[in-house]
């Protein structure tokens, strides 16, 4: 059985629906990717590595992971922290605004739970995924240990996968981000950047410029996403362009990239060629952006994927 680990943070999502009513859910980039991967490729063992608390919402979150058939063996419970949370509101013009409470979340402590014995267990895996958000969430003093873990997994043959997913507000400054991203690109076997993510950091403004920027790194598989525009992939020295069918009825673009990542990686683990993996990833992303929130209802999603 193939297997993949997603390390990072899942938060409590509170979405304003009708006035004075909040809809409560769970979301976070790595979790979103794990859900969509597993929904499309149930035969792939899909684990979330994170830390929650011992409170009731943490228990519900763990139950939600399990109800999505995700492996919860590496979902740890911190004895004094609680999960991060965010509030999302959409105004009459369709503009979204967010408020976050995540500076002291349990997930910031996740590296503390990764023992040498656990690294050994993870070493038999096929892929280890982290994002720029995962990196920002991990506490600064734990990052050296994190990179040591990533190096051990890579040495054991686990493919390292990185999506830069840049969120400026999670970092102290750009230099700090760039230093972490340099380590990530240096170790990555697969990377899935969006053009927008890298534009602010490195002033690259096109898919071609992203490919050029990453050329000095030894990354075997590069997938550059660009909203409704073509996805460009580079495997070894082969560059390919894959057209995307733009969605007319975009409701909420939250987690488009996450859905793409999860389904793309699932397809690759399933042995599909890059062109087919892009097609499936884009189909999943296209379905997700026609629904509100990060996680589309399962039946709606499955129907869209069956087409
Ligand atoms: P992110 O969510 O990381 O910002 P992008 O906006 O680049 O990512 O979108 C990720 C993927 O979602 C794209 O590669 C594409 O497959 C799909 N996508 C995004 N916007 C659209 C759209 N308007 N129409 C169709 N597909 C889209």
Short mmCIF file of C-alpha atoms and ligand atoms in Angstrom, two decimals:
data_model
loop_
_atom_site.label_atom_id
_atom_site.label_comp_id
_atom_site.label_asym_id
_atom_site.label_seq_id
_atom_site.Cartn_x
_atom_site.Cartn_y
_atom_site.Cartn_z
CA UNK A 1 0.00 0.00 0.00
CA UNK A 2 1.35 3.43 -0.96
CA UNK A 3 1.39 6.04 1.77
CA UNK A 4 1.75 9.77 2.21
CA UNK A 5 2.10 12.00 5.28
CA UNK A 6 0.84 15.58 5.47
CA UNK A 7 2.37 17.63 8.28
CA UNK A 8 0.87 20.96 9.37
CA UNK A 9 -2.11 22.61 10.98
CA UNK A 10 -5.85 22.07 10.74
CA UNK A 11 -7.99 24.80 12.27
CA UNK A 12 -11.52 25.28 13.50
CA UNK A 13 -13.31 27.22 10.76
CA UNK A 14 -16.17 29.56 11.67
CA UNK A 15 -18.04 30.87 8.66
CA UNK A 16 -20.64 33.61 8.90
CA UNK A 17 -23.73 32.46 7.05
CA UNK A 18 -26.97 34.34 7.72
CA UNK A 19 -26.67 37.25 10.22
CA UNK A 20 -25.75 36.04 13.72
CA UNK A 21 -25.23 32.46 12.61
CA UNK A 22 -21.88 30.72 12.38
CA UNK A 23 -21.23 27.51 10.53
CA UNK A 24 -18.46 25.51 12.22
CA UNK A 25 -16.13 23.30 10.23
CA UNK A 26 -12.47 22.27 10.06
CA UNK A 27 -9.90 23.36 7.49
CA UNK A 28 -6.21 23.93 6.89
CA UNK A 29 -4.11 23.54 3.74
CA UNK A 30 -2.50 20.14 4.44
CA UNK A 31 -5.72 18.70 5.84
CA UNK A 32 -7.66 19.89 2.78
CA UNK A 33 -5.14 18.21 0.46
CA UNK A 34 -5.26 14.98 2.49
CA UNK A 35 -9.08 14.88 2.31
CA UNK A 36 -9.24 15.32 -1.47
CA UNK A 37 -6.44 12.81 -2.06
CA UNK A 38 -8.16 10.16 0.03
CA UNK A 39 -11.58 10.79 -1.52
CA UNK A 40 -10.11 10.13 -4.99
CA UNK A 41 -7.61 7.41 -4.07
CA UNK A 42 -9.02 5.43 -1.11
CA UNK A 43 -6.37 2.75 -1.61
CA UNK A 44 -3.56 5.16 -0.58
CA UNK A 45 -2.83 5.37 3.16
CA UNK A 46 -3.08 9.09 3.96
CA UNK A 47 -1.90 10.43 7.33
CA UNK A 48 -2.09 13.85 8.91
CA UNK A 49 0.76 14.68 11.27
CA UNK A 50 -0.37 17.44 13.62
CA UNK A 51 -1.01 18.38 17.23
CA UNK A 52 -4.43 19.21 18.68
CA UNK A 53 -5.52 19.66 22.30
CA UNK A 54 -7.46 17.52 24.75
CA UNK A 55 -10.65 19.62 24.43
CA UNK A 56 -13.95 18.61 22.85
CA UNK A 57 -13.37 20.42 19.57
CA UNK A 58 -10.03 18.62 19.23
CA UNK A 59 -11.84 15.34 19.71
CA UNK A 60 -14.36 16.32 17.05
CA UNK A 61 -11.58 17.32 14.70
CA UNK A 62 -9.90 13.94 15.15
CA UNK A 63 -13.27 12.25 14.50
CA UNK A 64 -13.65 14.31 11.34
CA UNK A 65 -10.21 13.16 10.14
CA UNK A 66 -11.26 9.56 10.77
CA UNK A 67 -14.60 10.07 9.01
CA UNK A 68 -12.61 11.16 5.94
CA UNK A 69 -10.68 7.85 6.25
CA UNK A 70 -7.45 9.65 7.18
CA UNK A 71 -4.97 7.87 9.41
CA UNK A 72 -4.97 9.57 12.84
CA UNK A 73 -2.06 7.63 14.38
CA UNK A 74 0.09 10.76 14.16
CA UNK A 75 -2.50 13.25 15.42
CA UNK A 76 -1.11 14.16 18.82
CA UNK A 77 -2.89 15.72 21.82
CA UNK A 78 -1.06 18.53 23.60
CA UNK A 79 -1.99 18.72 27.30
CA UNK A 80 -2.26 22.52 27.58
CA UNK A 81 -2.93 23.90 24.06
CA UNK A 82 -6.00 24.06 21.84
CA UNK A 83 -6.39 24.13 18.02
CA UNK A 84 -6.06 27.34 16.02
CA UNK A 85 -9.24 28.96 14.73
CA UNK A 86 -10.32 31.35 12.01
CA UNK A 87 -13.41 33.31 11.13
CA UNK A 88 -14.35 33.94 7.52
CA UNK A 89 -16.89 36.43 6.23
CA UNK A 90 -17.93 37.24 2.66
CA UNK A 91 -19.30 40.71 1.92
CA UNK A 92 -21.95 41.63 -0.64
CA UNK A 93 -19.28 42.07 -3.34
CA UNK A 94 -18.02 38.52 -2.73
CA UNK A 95 -14.81 39.75 -1.02
CA UNK A 96 -13.65 37.46 1.76
CA UNK A 97 -12.06 38.60 5.01
CA UNK A 98 -10.44 36.46 7.67
CA UNK A 99 -9.62 36.76 11.37
CA UNK A 100 -7.18 34.21 12.82
CA UNK A 101 -6.47 32.95 16.33
CA UNK A 102 -3.53 30.64 15.72
CA UNK A 103 -0.44 32.24 17.33
CA UNK A 104 -0.49 29.84 20.26
CA UNK A 105 -2.10 26.80 18.68
CA UNK A 106 -1.25 23.19 19.56
CA UNK A 107 -0.03 22.59 16.00
CA UNK A 108 2.93 24.93 16.62
CA UNK A 109 4.27 22.18 18.90
CA UNK A 110 3.97 19.29 16.43
CA UNK A 111 7.73 18.73 16.06
CA UNK A 112 7.99 18.00 19.81
CA UNK A 113 5.94 14.85 19.24
CA UNK A 114 8.16 13.42 16.49
CA UNK A 115 10.46 11.01 18.31
CA UNK A 116 13.39 9.15 16.68
CA UNK A 117 11.20 6.03 16.80
CA UNK A 118 8.49 7.83 14.86
CA UNK A 119 10.98 9.05 12.25
CA UNK A 120 11.91 5.41 11.74
CA UNK A 121 8.25 4.51 11.18
CA UNK A 122 7.77 7.40 8.77
CA UNK A 123 10.88 6.31 6.85
CA UNK A 124 8.98 3.51 5.14
CA UNK A 125 6.53 6.01 3.60
CA UNK A 126 6.39 7.12 -0.03
CA UNK A 127 5.83 10.88 0.31
CA UNK A 128 6.18 13.50 3.05
CA UNK A 129 4.33 16.76 2.33
CA UNK A 130 4.71 20.15 4.00
CA UNK A 131 3.78 23.66 2.89
CA UNK A 132 5.02 27.17 3.52
CA UNK A 133 2.19 27.41 6.04
CA UNK A 134 3.45 24.27 7.84
CA UNK A 135 6.91 25.89 8.00
CA UNK A 136 5.55 29.17 9.34
CA UNK A 137 3.49 27.39 11.98
CA UNK A 138 6.42 25.34 13.34
CA UNK A 139 8.09 27.34 16.11
CA UNK A 140 11.38 28.95 15.19
CA UNK A 141 13.35 27.00 17.80
CA UNK A 142 11.99 23.70 16.43
CA UNK A 143 12.88 24.33 12.79
CA UNK A 144 16.42 22.87 12.99
CA UNK A 145 14.91 19.65 14.33
CA UNK A 146 12.29 19.72 11.58
CA UNK A 147 14.95 19.96 8.85
CA UNK A 148 16.88 17.14 10.49
CA UNK A 149 13.74 14.96 10.30
CA UNK A 150 13.17 15.89 6.63
CA UNK A 151 16.80 15.01 5.81
CA UNK A 152 16.47 11.61 7.50
CA UNK A 153 13.28 10.85 5.58
CA UNK A 154 14.84 11.90 2.29
CA UNK A 155 17.90 9.73 2.99
CA UNK A 156 15.53 6.80 3.63
CA UNK A 157 13.96 7.30 0.18
CA UNK A 158 10.77 9.15 1.12
CA UNK A 159 9.90 11.73 -1.56
CA UNK A 160 9.85 15.22 -0.08
CA UNK A 161 7.01 17.41 -1.38
CA UNK A 162 6.76 21.18 -0.81
CA UNK A 163 4.10 23.76 -1.72
CA UNK A 164 5.39 27.28 -0.88
CA UNK A 165 1.85 28.55 -0.09
CA UNK A 166 3.20 31.92 1.07
CA UNK A 167 1.23 33.82 3.74
CA UNK A 168 3.09 37.02 4.64
CA UNK A 169 1.23 37.55 7.91
CA UNK A 170 2.59 34.27 9.34
CA UNK A 171 6.23 35.36 9.00
CA UNK A 172 8.30 37.96 10.87
CA UNK A 173 10.02 39.13 7.69
CA UNK A 174 10.80 38.11 4.11
CA UNK A 175 14.42 37.14 4.87
CA UNK A 176 13.23 34.57 7.40
CA UNK A 177 10.81 33.09 4.84
CA UNK A 178 13.43 32.99 2.10
CA UNK A 179 15.91 31.16 4.35
CA UNK A 180 13.30 28.50 5.17
CA UNK A 181 12.15 28.20 1.55
CA UNK A 182 15.78 27.79 0.44
CA UNK A 183 16.07 24.76 2.76
CA UNK A 184 12.73 23.45 1.46
CA UNK A 185 13.64 23.79 -2.23
CA UNK A 186 17.06 22.24 -1.51
CA UNK A 187 15.44 19.09 -0.10
CA UNK A 188 12.29 18.85 -2.25
CA UNK A 189 11.85 16.09 -4.82
CA UNK A 190 8.51 17.58 -5.90
CA UNK A 191 7.32 21.19 -5.58
CA UNK A 192 3.94 22.69 -6.48
CA UNK A 193 4.24 26.50 -6.35
CA UNK A 194 1.63 29.01 -7.48
CA UNK A 195 2.97 31.97 -9.45
CA UNK A 196 1.38 34.41 -7.00
CA UNK A 197 3.18 32.77 -4.05
CA UNK A 198 6.61 33.38 -5.46
CA UNK A 199 5.93 36.77 -7.03
CA UNK A 200 6.14 38.71 -3.77
CA UNK A 201 9.16 36.81 -2.52
CA UNK A 202 11.38 36.59 -5.60
CA UNK A 203 9.77 39.03 -8.04
CA UNK A 204 9.05 36.23 -10.54
CA UNK A 205 5.98 37.12 -12.59
CA UNK A 206 5.32 34.21 -14.92
CA UNK A 207 5.31 30.42 -14.89
CA UNK A 208 8.49 30.49 -17.01
CA UNK A 209 10.20 32.76 -14.47
CA UNK A 210 9.22 30.35 -11.66
CA UNK A 211 10.77 27.44 -13.58
CA UNK A 212 13.95 29.50 -14.16
CA UNK A 213 14.12 30.53 -10.52
CA UNK A 214 13.95 26.89 -9.38
CA UNK A 215 16.40 25.57 -11.99
CA UNK A 216 19.50 25.68 -9.71
CA UNK A 217 17.77 23.39 -7.20
CA UNK A 218 17.82 19.65 -7.73
CA UNK A 219 14.00 19.24 -7.85
CA UNK A 220 12.88 16.39 -10.08
CA UNK A 221 9.22 17.38 -10.48
CA UNK A 222 7.98 20.98 -10.61
CA UNK A 223 4.29 21.82 -11.05
CA UNK A 224 3.50 25.52 -11.42
CA UNK A 225 -0.12 26.53 -10.82
CA UNK A 226 -1.50 29.80 -12.11
CA UNK A 227 -5.21 30.11 -11.28
CA UNK A 228 -7.32 29.49 -14.42
CA UNK A 229 -4.23 29.71 -16.67
CA UNK A 230 -2.22 26.73 -17.89
CA UNK A 231 -0.29 24.58 -15.45
CA UNK A 232 3.36 24.14 -16.42
CA UNK A 233 5.25 21.05 -15.33
CA UNK A 234 8.92 20.19 -15.51
CA UNK A 235 10.08 16.64 -14.92
CA UNK A 236 13.83 16.17 -15.23
CA UNK A 237 14.34 18.43 -18.31
CA UNK A 238 10.94 18.01 -19.94
CA UNK A 239 8.73 21.08 -19.72
CA UNK A 240 5.02 20.66 -20.58
CA UNK A 241 2.08 23.04 -20.65
CA UNK A 242 -1.35 21.72 -19.61
CA UNK A 243 -4.40 23.84 -20.40
CA UNK A 244 -7.07 24.41 -17.75
CA UNK A 245 -10.79 24.76 -18.49
CA UNK A 246 -11.78 27.98 -16.70
CA UNK A 247 -14.73 27.62 -14.32
CA UNK A 248 -17.48 30.15 -15.06
CA UNK A 249 -19.34 29.88 -11.79
CA UNK A 250 -16.58 30.50 -9.23
CA UNK A 251 -18.14 30.61 -5.74
CA UNK A 252 -15.09 30.46 -3.43
CA UNK A 253 -11.48 29.78 -4.48
CA UNK A 254 -10.45 28.66 -0.96
CA UNK A 255 -8.42 25.45 -1.18
CA UNK A 256 -8.24 25.31 -5.02
CA UNK A 257 -4.50 24.77 -4.76
CA UNK A 258 -4.90 22.31 -1.86
CA UNK A 259 -7.38 20.15 -3.79
CA UNK A 260 -5.11 20.26 -6.83
CA UNK A 261 -2.10 19.18 -4.73
CA UNK A 262 -3.85 16.30 -2.99
CA UNK A 263 -5.35 14.80 -6.12
CA UNK A 264 -2.21 15.39 -8.19
CA UNK A 265 -0.04 13.58 -5.60
CA UNK A 266 -2.57 10.76 -5.21
CA UNK A 267 -2.52 10.22 -8.97
CA UNK A 268 1.28 10.19 -9.03
CA UNK A 269 1.37 7.68 -6.15
CA UNK A 270 -1.15 5.63 -8.12
CA UNK A 271 1.36 5.50 -10.98
CA UNK A 272 -0.41 7.92 -13.35
CA UNK A 273 1.66 10.06 -15.74
CA UNK A 274 2.09 13.78 -15.00
CA UNK A 275 -0.40 14.89 -17.69
CA UNK A 276 -3.15 12.71 -16.20
CA UNK A 277 -2.30 13.78 -12.65
CA UNK A 278 -2.61 17.47 -13.69
CA UNK A 279 -5.93 16.77 -15.39
CA UNK A 280 -7.34 15.10 -12.27
CA UNK A 281 -5.90 17.77 -9.94
CA UNK A 282 -7.43 20.53 -12.05
CA UNK A 283 -10.78 18.71 -12.22
CA UNK A 284 -10.82 18.48 -8.42
CA UNK A 285 -9.85 22.15 -7.99
CA UNK A 286 -12.49 23.18 -10.53
CA UNK A 287 -15.15 21.30 -8.54
CA UNK A 288 -14.05 22.71 -5.17
CA UNK A 289 -14.20 26.37 -6.28
CA UNK A 290 -17.87 25.95 -7.20
CA UNK A 291 -18.67 25.28 -3.51
CA UNK A 292 -18.32 27.55 -0.46
CA UNK A 293 -15.60 26.75 2.09
CA UNK A 294 -12.46 24.61 1.91
CA UNK A 295 -14.09 21.18 1.94
CA UNK A 296 -16.82 20.49 -0.62
CA UNK A 297 -19.61 18.09 0.37
CA UNK A 298 -18.47 14.55 -0.37
CA UNK A 299 -21.34 13.59 -2.69
CA UNK A 300 -21.07 16.80 -4.74
CA UNK A 301 -17.31 16.31 -5.06
CA UNK A 302 -17.57 12.63 -6.04
CA UNK A 303 -20.19 13.47 -8.67
CA UNK A 304 -17.94 16.14 -10.19
CA UNK A 305 -14.98 13.71 -10.27
CA UNK A 306 -17.07 10.98 -11.90
CA UNK A 307 -17.63 13.15 -15.02
P1 LIG B 1 -3.97 28.62 -4.95
O1 LIG B 1 -5.27 28.11 -4.37
O2 LIG B 1 -2.78 27.93 -4.36
O3 LIG B 1 -3.87 30.11 -5.04
P2 LIG B 1 -4.37 28.69 -7.83
O4 LIG B 1 -5.27 29.86 -7.74
O5 LIG B 1 -3.16 28.84 -8.69
O6 LIG B 1 -3.92 28.09 -6.44
O7 LIG B 1 -5.24 27.49 -8.37
C1 LIG B 1 -4.87 26.15 -8.23
C2 LIG B 1 -5.53 25.33 -9.31
O8 LIG B 1 -6.94 25.48 -9.20
C3 LIG B 1 -5.20 25.80 -10.71
O9 LIG B 1 -4.01 25.21 -11.19
C4 LIG B 1 -6.42 25.33 -11.49
O10 LIG B 1 -6.29 23.95 -11.77
C5 LIG B 1 -7.54 25.50 -10.48
N1 LIG B 1 -8.22 26.80 -10.66
C6 LIG B 1 -8.04 27.95 -9.96
N2 LIG B 1 -8.83 28.93 -10.42
C7 LIG B 1 -9.56 28.40 -11.44
C8 LIG B 1 -10.59 28.87 -12.32
N3 LIG B 1 -11.05 30.13 -12.25
N4 LIG B 1 -11.10 28.00 -13.22
C9 LIG B 1 -10.68 26.73 -13.31
N5 LIG B 1 -9.71 26.22 -12.51
C10 LIG B 1 -9.16 27.03 -11.60
#
